[in-house]
mmCIF file of C-alpha atoms in Angstrom:
data_model
loop_
_atom_site.group_PDB
_atom_site.id
_atom_site.type_symbol
_atom_site.label_atom_id
_atom_site.label_comp_id
_atom_site.label_asym_id
_atom_site.label_seq_id
_atom_site.Cartn_x
_atom_site.Cartn_y
_atom_site.Cartn_z
ATOM 1 C CA MET A 45 21.079 -4.310 14.760
ATOM 2 C CA GLN A 46 22.892 -0.990 14.670
ATOM 3 C CA PRO A 47 21.858 1.804 17.075
ATOM 4 C CA VAL A 48 20.064 4.891 15.776
ATOM 5 C CA TYR A 49 21.513 8.224 16.879
ATOM 6 C CA TYR A 50 19.398 11.382 17.219
ATOM 7 C CA LEU A 51 21.645 14.339 16.497
ATOM 8 C CA THR A 52 21.809 18.016 15.570
ATOM 9 C CA LYS A 53 24.312 19.892 13.437
ATOM 10 C CA ASN A 54 24.718 23.622 12.891
ATOM 11 C CA VAL A 55 24.678 24.517 9.196
ATOM 12 C CA THR A 56 25.471 28.044 8.015
ATOM 13 C CA VAL A 57 24.305 29.264 4.601
ATOM 14 C CA ASP A 58 24.378 32.948 3.581
ATOM 15 C CA SER A 59 25.439 33.912 7.122
ATOM 16 C CA LEU A 60 22.306 32.272 8.578
ATOM 17 C CA THR A 61 22.817 29.317 10.904
ATOM 18 C CA HIS A 62 20.311 26.467 11.044
ATOM 19 C CA THR A 63 20.257 23.717 13.657
ATOM 20 C CA VAL A 64 19.461 20.626 11.612
ATOM 21 C CA PHE A 65 17.990 17.628 13.404
ATOM 22 C CA TYR A 66 18.809 14.237 11.922
ATOM 23 C CA ARG A 67 18.805 10.505 12.519
ATOM 24 C CA GLU A 68 21.936 8.535 11.682
ATOM 25 C CA SER A 69 22.653 4.832 11.829
ATOM 26 C CA GLY A 70 24.987 2.224 10.373
ATOM 27 C CA GLU A 71 28.723 2.121 9.812
ATOM 28 C CA LYS A 72 30.134 5.076 7.878
ATOM 29 C CA THR A 73 32.292 2.655 5.918
ATOM 30 C CA GLU A 74 29.136 1.251 4.282
ATOM 31 C CA PRO A 75 27.416 2.878 1.257
ATOM 32 C CA THR A 76 25.365 5.928 2.258
ATOM 33 C CA ILE A 77 21.617 6.348 1.781
ATOM 34 C CA LEU A 78 20.165 9.796 2.458
ATOM 35 C CA LEU A 79 16.436 9.830 3.233
ATOM 36 C CA VAL A 80 14.643 13.085 2.363
ATOM 37 C CA HIS A 81 11.047 13.533 3.513
ATOM 38 C CA GLY A 82 8.157 15.579 2.164
ATOM 39 C CA PHE A 83 5.073 17.460 3.373
ATOM 40 C CA PRO A 84 3.904 17.445 6.113
ATOM 41 C CA SER A 85 6.312 14.935 7.579
ATOM 42 C CA SER A 86 9.887 14.791 8.856
ATOM 43 C CA SER A 87 12.664 12.253 9.351
ATOM 44 C CA HIS A 88 10.196 10.509 11.683
ATOM 45 C CA MET A 89 8.590 8.921 8.603
ATOM 46 C CA PHE A 90 11.769 6.875 8.043
ATOM 47 C CA ARG A 91 12.084 5.532 11.599
ATOM 48 C CA ASN A 92 11.072 1.974 10.693
ATOM 49 C CA LEU A 93 13.010 1.852 7.424
ATOM 50 C CA ILE A 94 16.264 2.974 9.047
ATOM 51 C CA THR A 95 16.359 -0.032 11.361
ATOM 52 C CA ARG A 96 15.881 -2.393 8.418
ATOM 53 C CA LEU A 97 18.719 -0.893 6.383
ATOM 54 C CA ASN A 98 21.340 0.010 8.952
ATOM 55 C CA ASN A 99 23.162 -3.329 9.013
ATOM 56 C CA ASP A 100 24.047 -2.909 5.338
ATOM 57 C CA PHE A 101 24.121 0.863 4.799
ATOM 58 C CA HIS A 102 25.103 4.124 6.431
ATOM 59 C CA VAL A 103 21.709 5.845 6.706
ATOM 60 C CA VAL A 104 20.977 9.528 7.371
ATOM 61 C CA ALA A 105 17.550 11.191 7.560
ATOM 62 C CA ALA A 106 17.329 14.922 8.310
ATOM 63 C CA ASP A 107 14.418 17.290 8.930
ATOM 64 C CA LEU A 108 14.142 19.947 6.218
ATOM 65 C CA PRO A 109 13.876 23.632 7.249
ATOM 66 C CA GLY A 110 10.377 24.305 8.542
ATOM 67 C CA PHE A 111 9.735 20.651 9.380
ATOM 68 C CA GLY A 112 10.223 18.358 12.337
ATOM 69 C CA GLN A 113 12.830 19.521 14.832
ATOM 70 C CA THR A 114 15.127 21.533 12.563
ATOM 71 C CA GLN A 115 15.383 25.155 13.712
ATOM 72 C CA SER A 116 15.975 27.983 11.233
ATOM 73 C CA PRO A 117 16.785 31.611 12.072
ATOM 74 C CA ALA A 118 14.687 34.725 11.642
ATOM 75 C CA GLY A 119 15.195 36.206 8.216
ATOM 76 C CA TYR A 120 15.423 32.847 6.468
ATOM 77 C CA LYS A 121 13.148 32.567 3.424
ATOM 78 C CA TYR A 122 11.463 29.181 3.119
ATOM 79 C CA THR A 123 11.753 28.120 -0.516
ATOM 80 C CA PHE A 124 12.704 24.882 -2.206
ATOM 81 C CA ALA A 125 15.919 26.428 -3.505
ATOM 82 C CA SER A 126 16.967 27.586 -0.036
ATOM 83 C CA ALA A 127 16.068 24.190 1.469
ATOM 84 C CA ALA A 128 18.247 22.553 -1.189
ATOM 85 C CA ARG A 129 21.170 24.807 -0.291
ATOM 86 C CA VAL A 130 20.858 23.990 3.407
ATOM 87 C CA SER A 131 20.636 20.287 2.544
ATOM 88 C CA GLU A 132 23.635 20.521 0.211
ATOM 89 C CA THR A 133 25.771 22.063 2.952
ATOM 90 C CA PHE A 134 24.492 19.592 5.540
ATOM 91 C CA PHE A 135 25.236 16.602 3.309
ATOM 92 C CA PHE A 136 28.257 17.621 1.237
ATOM 93 C CA GLY A 137 29.791 20.664 2.927
ATOM 94 C CA PRO A 138 33.263 20.684 4.521
ATOM 95 C CA ASP A 139 31.729 19.406 7.761
ATOM 96 C CA GLY A 140 28.942 17.457 6.055
ATOM 97 C CA VAL A 141 27.585 14.121 7.222
ATOM 98 C CA VAL A 142 28.638 12.348 4.005
ATOM 99 C CA PRO A 143 32.288 11.258 3.820
ATOM 100 C CA ALA A 144 34.255 13.456 1.413
ATOM 101 C CA GLY A 145 33.958 12.483 -2.230
ATOM 102 C CA ARG A 146 31.407 9.725 -1.665
ATOM 103 C CA ALA A 147 28.504 9.314 -4.096
ATOM 104 C CA VAL A 148 25.253 8.543 -2.292
ATOM 105 C CA THR A 149 21.836 7.042 -2.860
ATOM 106 C CA LEU A 150 18.986 9.490 -2.270
ATOM 107 C CA LEU A 151 15.570 8.217 -1.198
ATOM 108 C CA ILE A 152 13.037 10.961 -1.864
ATOM 109 C CA HIS A 153 9.406 11.407 -0.889
ATOM 110 C CA ASP A 154 7.052 14.232 -1.898
ATOM 111 C CA TYR A 155 8.814 17.617 -1.244
ATOM 112 C CA GLY A 156 12.058 15.685 -0.974
ATOM 113 C CA GLY A 157 11.944 15.374 -4.766
ATOM 114 C CA PRO A 158 12.330 19.049 -5.720
ATOM 115 C CA VAL A 159 14.900 19.566 -2.974
ATOM 116 C CA VAL A 160 17.025 16.638 -4.117
ATOM 117 C CA PHE A 161 16.705 17.252 -7.860
ATOM 118 C CA ARG A 162 18.161 20.710 -7.254
ATOM 119 C CA LEU A 163 20.923 19.151 -5.181
ATOM 120 C CA HIS A 164 21.657 16.595 -7.905
ATOM 121 C CA HIS A 165 21.757 19.267 -10.607
ATOM 122 C CA SER A 166 24.521 21.110 -8.743
ATOM 123 C CA ASN A 167 26.315 17.969 -7.498
ATOM 124 C CA PRO A 168 25.829 15.277 -10.176
ATOM 125 C CA THR A 169 28.942 13.310 -9.235
ATOM 126 C CA ARG A 170 27.772 12.947 -5.626
ATOM 127 C CA VAL A 171 24.576 11.069 -6.552
ATOM 128 C CA ALA A 172 24.878 7.393 -7.453
ATOM 129 C CA ALA A 173 21.194 6.413 -7.386
ATOM 130 C CA PHE A 174 17.649 7.547 -6.629
ATOM 131 C CA ILE A 175 14.969 5.690 -4.701
ATOM 132 C CA VAL A 176 11.667 7.421 -5.422
ATOM 133 C CA GLN A 177 8.522 7.215 -3.292
ATOM 134 C CA ASN A 178 5.738 9.495 -4.517
ATOM 135 C CA ALA A 179 8.016 12.313 -5.695
ATOM 136 C CA ASN A 180 7.505 14.096 -8.989
ATOM 137 C CA ALA A 181 9.515 15.822 -11.724
ATOM 138 C CA TYR A 182 7.033 15.765 -14.618
ATOM 139 C CA ALA A 183 4.045 17.914 -15.503
ATOM 140 C CA ALA A 184 2.184 14.711 -16.320
ATOM 141 C CA GLY A 185 2.696 13.609 -12.728
ATOM 142 C CA LEU A 186 0.826 16.560 -11.244
ATOM 143 C CA ALA A 187 -2.419 15.262 -9.788
ATOM 144 C CA PRO A 188 -5.568 17.447 -10.031
ATOM 145 C CA ALA A 189 -5.148 18.318 -6.351
ATOM 146 C CA PHE A 190 -2.025 20.290 -7.259
ATOM 147 C CA GLN A 191 -4.036 22.833 -9.238
ATOM 148 C CA SER A 192 -4.932 24.755 -6.094
ATOM 149 C CA ILE A 193 -1.224 24.990 -5.192
ATOM 150 C CA ILE A 194 -0.396 26.182 -8.705
ATOM 151 C CA ASP A 195 -3.156 28.774 -8.424
ATOM 152 C CA TYR A 196 -1.792 29.986 -5.096
ATOM 153 C CA GLY A 197 1.685 30.271 -6.588
ATOM 154 C CA ASN A 198 0.247 32.535 -9.262
ATOM 155 C CA ASP A 199 -1.979 34.560 -6.950
ATOM 156 C CA GLN A 200 -1.734 34.653 -3.145
ATOM 157 C CA SER A 201 -5.282 36.003 -2.800
ATOM 158 C CA GLU A 202 -7.381 35.491 0.325
ATOM 159 C CA VAL A 203 -9.522 32.934 -1.493
ATOM 160 C CA ASN A 204 -6.495 30.927 -2.613
ATOM 161 C CA GLU A 205 -4.897 31.216 0.812
ATOM 162 C CA ARG A 206 -7.976 29.700 2.456
ATOM 163 C CA SER A 207 -7.599 26.721 0.151
ATOM 164 C CA MET A 208 -3.961 26.335 1.220
ATOM 165 C CA ARG A 209 -4.783 26.642 4.900
ATOM 166 C CA ASN A 210 -7.193 23.759 4.505
ATOM 167 C CA LYS A 211 -4.153 21.613 3.697
ATOM 168 C CA LEU A 212 -2.793 22.374 7.168
ATOM 169 C CA THR A 213 -5.775 20.952 9.082
ATOM 170 C CA PHE A 214 -5.844 17.717 11.039
ATOM 171 C CA GLU A 215 -8.511 16.313 8.719
ATOM 172 C CA THR A 216 -6.262 16.796 5.687
ATOM 173 C CA THR A 217 -3.194 15.399 7.442
ATOM 174 C CA LYS A 218 -5.144 12.335 8.549
ATOM 175 C CA SER A 219 -6.448 11.828 5.011
ATOM 176 C CA GLN A 220 -2.931 12.014 3.576
ATOM 177 C CA PHE A 221 -1.855 9.168 5.821
ATOM 178 C CA LEU A 222 -4.932 6.960 5.591
ATOM 179 C CA HIS A 223 -6.193 7.385 2.016
ATOM 180 C CA GLY A 224 -5.311 4.344 -0.046
ATOM 181 C CA MET A 225 -4.046 2.322 2.888
ATOM 182 C CA PRO A 226 -5.232 -1.302 2.758
ATOM 183 C CA ALA A 227 -5.667 -1.431 6.554
ATOM 184 C CA VAL A 228 -5.982 1.942 8.283
ATOM 185 C CA THR A 229 -5.925 0.323 11.729
ATOM 186 C CA LEU A 230 -2.267 -0.598 11.096
ATOM 187 C CA VAL A 231 -1.261 3.054 10.611
ATOM 188 C CA SER A 232 0.172 4.503 13.812
ATOM 189 C CA PRO A 233 -1.657 7.652 14.942
ATOM 190 C CA ASP A 234 1.703 8.837 16.285
ATOM 191 C CA ALA A 235 2.803 9.579 12.721
ATOM 192 C CA ILE A 236 -0.291 11.664 12.023
ATOM 193 C CA ASN A 237 -0.190 13.493 15.337
ATOM 194 C CA SER A 238 3.519 14.327 15.138
ATOM 195 C CA CYS A 239 2.983 15.974 11.754
ATOM 196 C CA GLN A 240 -0.030 17.915 12.967
ATOM 197 C CA TYR A 241 1.833 19.030 16.082
ATOM 198 C CA MET A 242 4.414 20.648 13.810
ATOM 199 C CA LEU A 243 1.759 22.259 11.603
ATOM 200 C CA ASN A 244 0.034 23.667 14.697
ATOM 201 C CA THR A 245 3.242 25.253 16.026
ATOM 202 C CA PRO A 246 2.828 29.063 16.067
ATOM 203 C CA GLY A 247 4.321 30.533 12.905
ATOM 204 C CA ASN A 248 4.535 27.269 10.996
ATOM 205 C CA ASP A 249 1.492 28.149 8.914
ATOM 206 C CA ALA A 250 3.444 31.033 7.363
ATOM 207 C CA ILE A 251 6.322 28.651 6.611
ATOM 208 C CA GLN A 252 4.063 26.198 4.810
ATOM 209 C CA LEU A 253 2.343 28.991 2.890
ATOM 210 C CA SER A 254 5.789 30.120 1.735
ATOM 211 C CA TYR A 255 6.529 26.642 0.382
ATOM 212 C CA PHE A 256 3.118 26.485 -1.307
ATOM 213 C CA ALA A 257 3.707 29.874 -2.933
ATOM 214 C CA ASP A 258 7.074 28.669 -4.221
ATOM 215 C CA TYR A 259 5.915 25.328 -5.631
ATOM 216 C CA ASN A 260 5.666 26.641 -9.191
ATOM 217 C CA SER A 261 9.436 27.147 -9.159
ATOM 218 C CA ASN A 262 9.713 23.354 -9.192
ATOM 219 C CA ILE A 263 7.473 22.949 -12.218
ATOM 220 C CA ALA A 264 9.575 25.496 -14.103
ATOM 221 C CA LEU A 265 12.636 23.280 -13.577
ATOM 222 C CA TYR A 266 11.148 19.948 -14.665
ATOM 223 C CA ASP A 267 12.792 20.029 -18.106
ATOM 224 C CA THR A 268 16.144 20.916 -16.555
ATOM 225 C CA TRP A 269 15.922 18.074 -14.060
ATOM 226 C CA GLN A 270 14.968 15.598 -16.760
ATOM 227 C CA GLU A 271 18.038 16.611 -18.738
ATOM 228 C CA SER A 272 20.350 16.460 -15.726
ATOM 229 C CA THR A 273 19.132 12.983 -14.772
ATOM 230 C CA GLY A 274 19.466 11.850 -18.381
ATOM 231 C CA HIS A 275 15.790 11.022 -18.803
ATOM 232 C CA ALA A 276 13.053 12.555 -20.916
ATOM 233 C CA GLY A 277 9.649 11.422 -22.077
ATOM 234 C CA SER A 278 6.499 10.379 -20.282
ATOM 235 C CA TRP A 279 5.940 10.654 -16.524
ATOM 236 C CA SER A 280 6.376 6.910 -16.120
ATOM 237 C CA GLY A 281 9.686 7.119 -17.965
ATOM 238 C CA LEU A 282 11.327 9.666 -15.702
ATOM 239 C CA PHE A 283 13.502 7.223 -13.804
ATOM 240 C CA LYS A 284 14.090 4.705 -16.581
ATOM 241 C CA ALA A 285 17.729 4.173 -17.440
ATOM 242 C CA ASP A 286 17.883 0.615 -18.717
ATOM 243 C CA ALA A 287 16.630 -2.764 -17.589
ATOM 244 C CA ILE A 288 19.957 -3.671 -15.994
ATOM 245 C CA ARG A 289 20.200 -0.579 -13.790
ATOM 246 C CA THR A 290 16.547 0.012 -12.866
ATOM 247 C CA HIS A 291 14.129 -1.716 -10.519
ATOM 248 C CA TYR A 292 10.436 -0.898 -9.998
ATOM 249 C CA GLU A 293 8.452 -1.979 -6.959
ATOM 250 C CA TYR A 294 4.733 -1.229 -7.302
ATOM 251 C CA LEU A 295 3.046 -0.937 -3.912
ATOM 252 C CA ASP A 296 -0.739 -0.941 -3.568
ATOM 253 C CA THR A 297 -0.833 1.457 -0.657
ATOM 254 C CA GLY A 298 -1.163 5.132 0.308
ATOM 255 C CA HIS A 299 0.968 8.260 0.016
ATOM 256 C CA PHE A 300 3.056 7.222 3.025
ATOM 257 C CA PRO A 301 3.981 3.624 2.154
ATOM 258 C CA LEU A 302 6.376 3.251 5.074
ATOM 259 C CA GLU A 303 3.396 3.514 7.470
ATOM 260 C CA ASP A 304 1.937 0.366 5.872
ATOM 261 C CA PRO A 305 3.723 -2.646 7.452
ATOM 262 C CA THR A 306 3.435 -4.776 4.299
ATOM 263 C CA ALA A 307 4.668 -1.997 2.012
ATOM 264 C CA LEU A 308 7.457 -1.183 4.470
ATOM 265 C CA GLU A 309 8.777 -4.741 4.330
ATOM 266 C CA ARG A 310 8.551 -4.854 0.550
ATOM 267 C CA ALA A 311 10.341 -1.527 0.216
ATOM 268 C CA ALA A 312 13.109 -2.516 2.628
ATOM 269 C CA ASN A 313 13.592 -5.912 1.004
ATOM 270 C CA ALA A 314 13.691 -4.350 -2.469
ATOM 271 C CA ILE A 315 16.400 -1.908 -1.374
ATOM 272 C CA LEU A 316 18.472 -4.617 0.281
ATOM 273 C CA GLU A 317 18.130 -6.932 -2.701
ATOM 274 C CA HIS A 318 18.434 -4.574 -5.649
ATOM 275 C CA LEU A 319 20.414 -1.506 -4.581
ATOM 276 C CA PRO A 320 23.771 -3.338 -4.389
ATOM 277 C CA ARG A 321 23.205 -4.541 -7.959
ATOM 278 C CA LEU A 322 22.226 -1.093 -9.189
ATOM 279 C CA LEU A 323 25.295 0.393 -7.505
ATOM 280 C CA GLN A 324 27.367 -2.485 -8.903
ATOM 281 C CA LEU A 325 28.743 -3.254 -5.453
#
């Protein structure tokens, strides 16, 4: 088994320098998989997947601005577009973690979707494949729970803000991790508590409210992303290319499948079995 390194890298965008925390493992000569987390998590959510992939792939998982252990400077505006620009520089910049010219596989979860679809739109030749876990790029994929976020994006009133702040509570975080899980006693409380620790950090509430307020910018780009990925149609058809180059793995589990030991093994095995074929390695 390959070691996992816990690292930081300074990334400067628009004269603002971020200290990006990331986990890296595997030989850099192997194909690269970039793991991009969502709300309210961090690269910590990929800890168990990394160790299952790192004998076959070069794996990198970074904390987005405002999440985990990444530190961003005063004056930085927390939006999905700005997070994508920081990620683009971190991954593909002159001193990026991805070897020059290499096309990568991007595993996306939740917020990782809108960050990565922006990145793909501006760097289409650097993306060889997507692995999608509960990320969305279709209006039809917006669950009813998203309506309150849409409302907040349209009107940051006190009433709407209270609804958003409810999403930052321990009860909501716990529900995100446990809802839909076949065996909640197998879900590590460390995952829940590490996310809540971040949300409880002074000032982080304003960061998350900024992301909530900006979420409608993602919806406005859905058509553009569908065109840039070469797919259009129903929500279920977003990632369909053709039967030879697509694999679906349906997991009966919760929003964080990698916290479910059975789903974790199925996901890892599916990647190890099917990704080389999809990449035509």
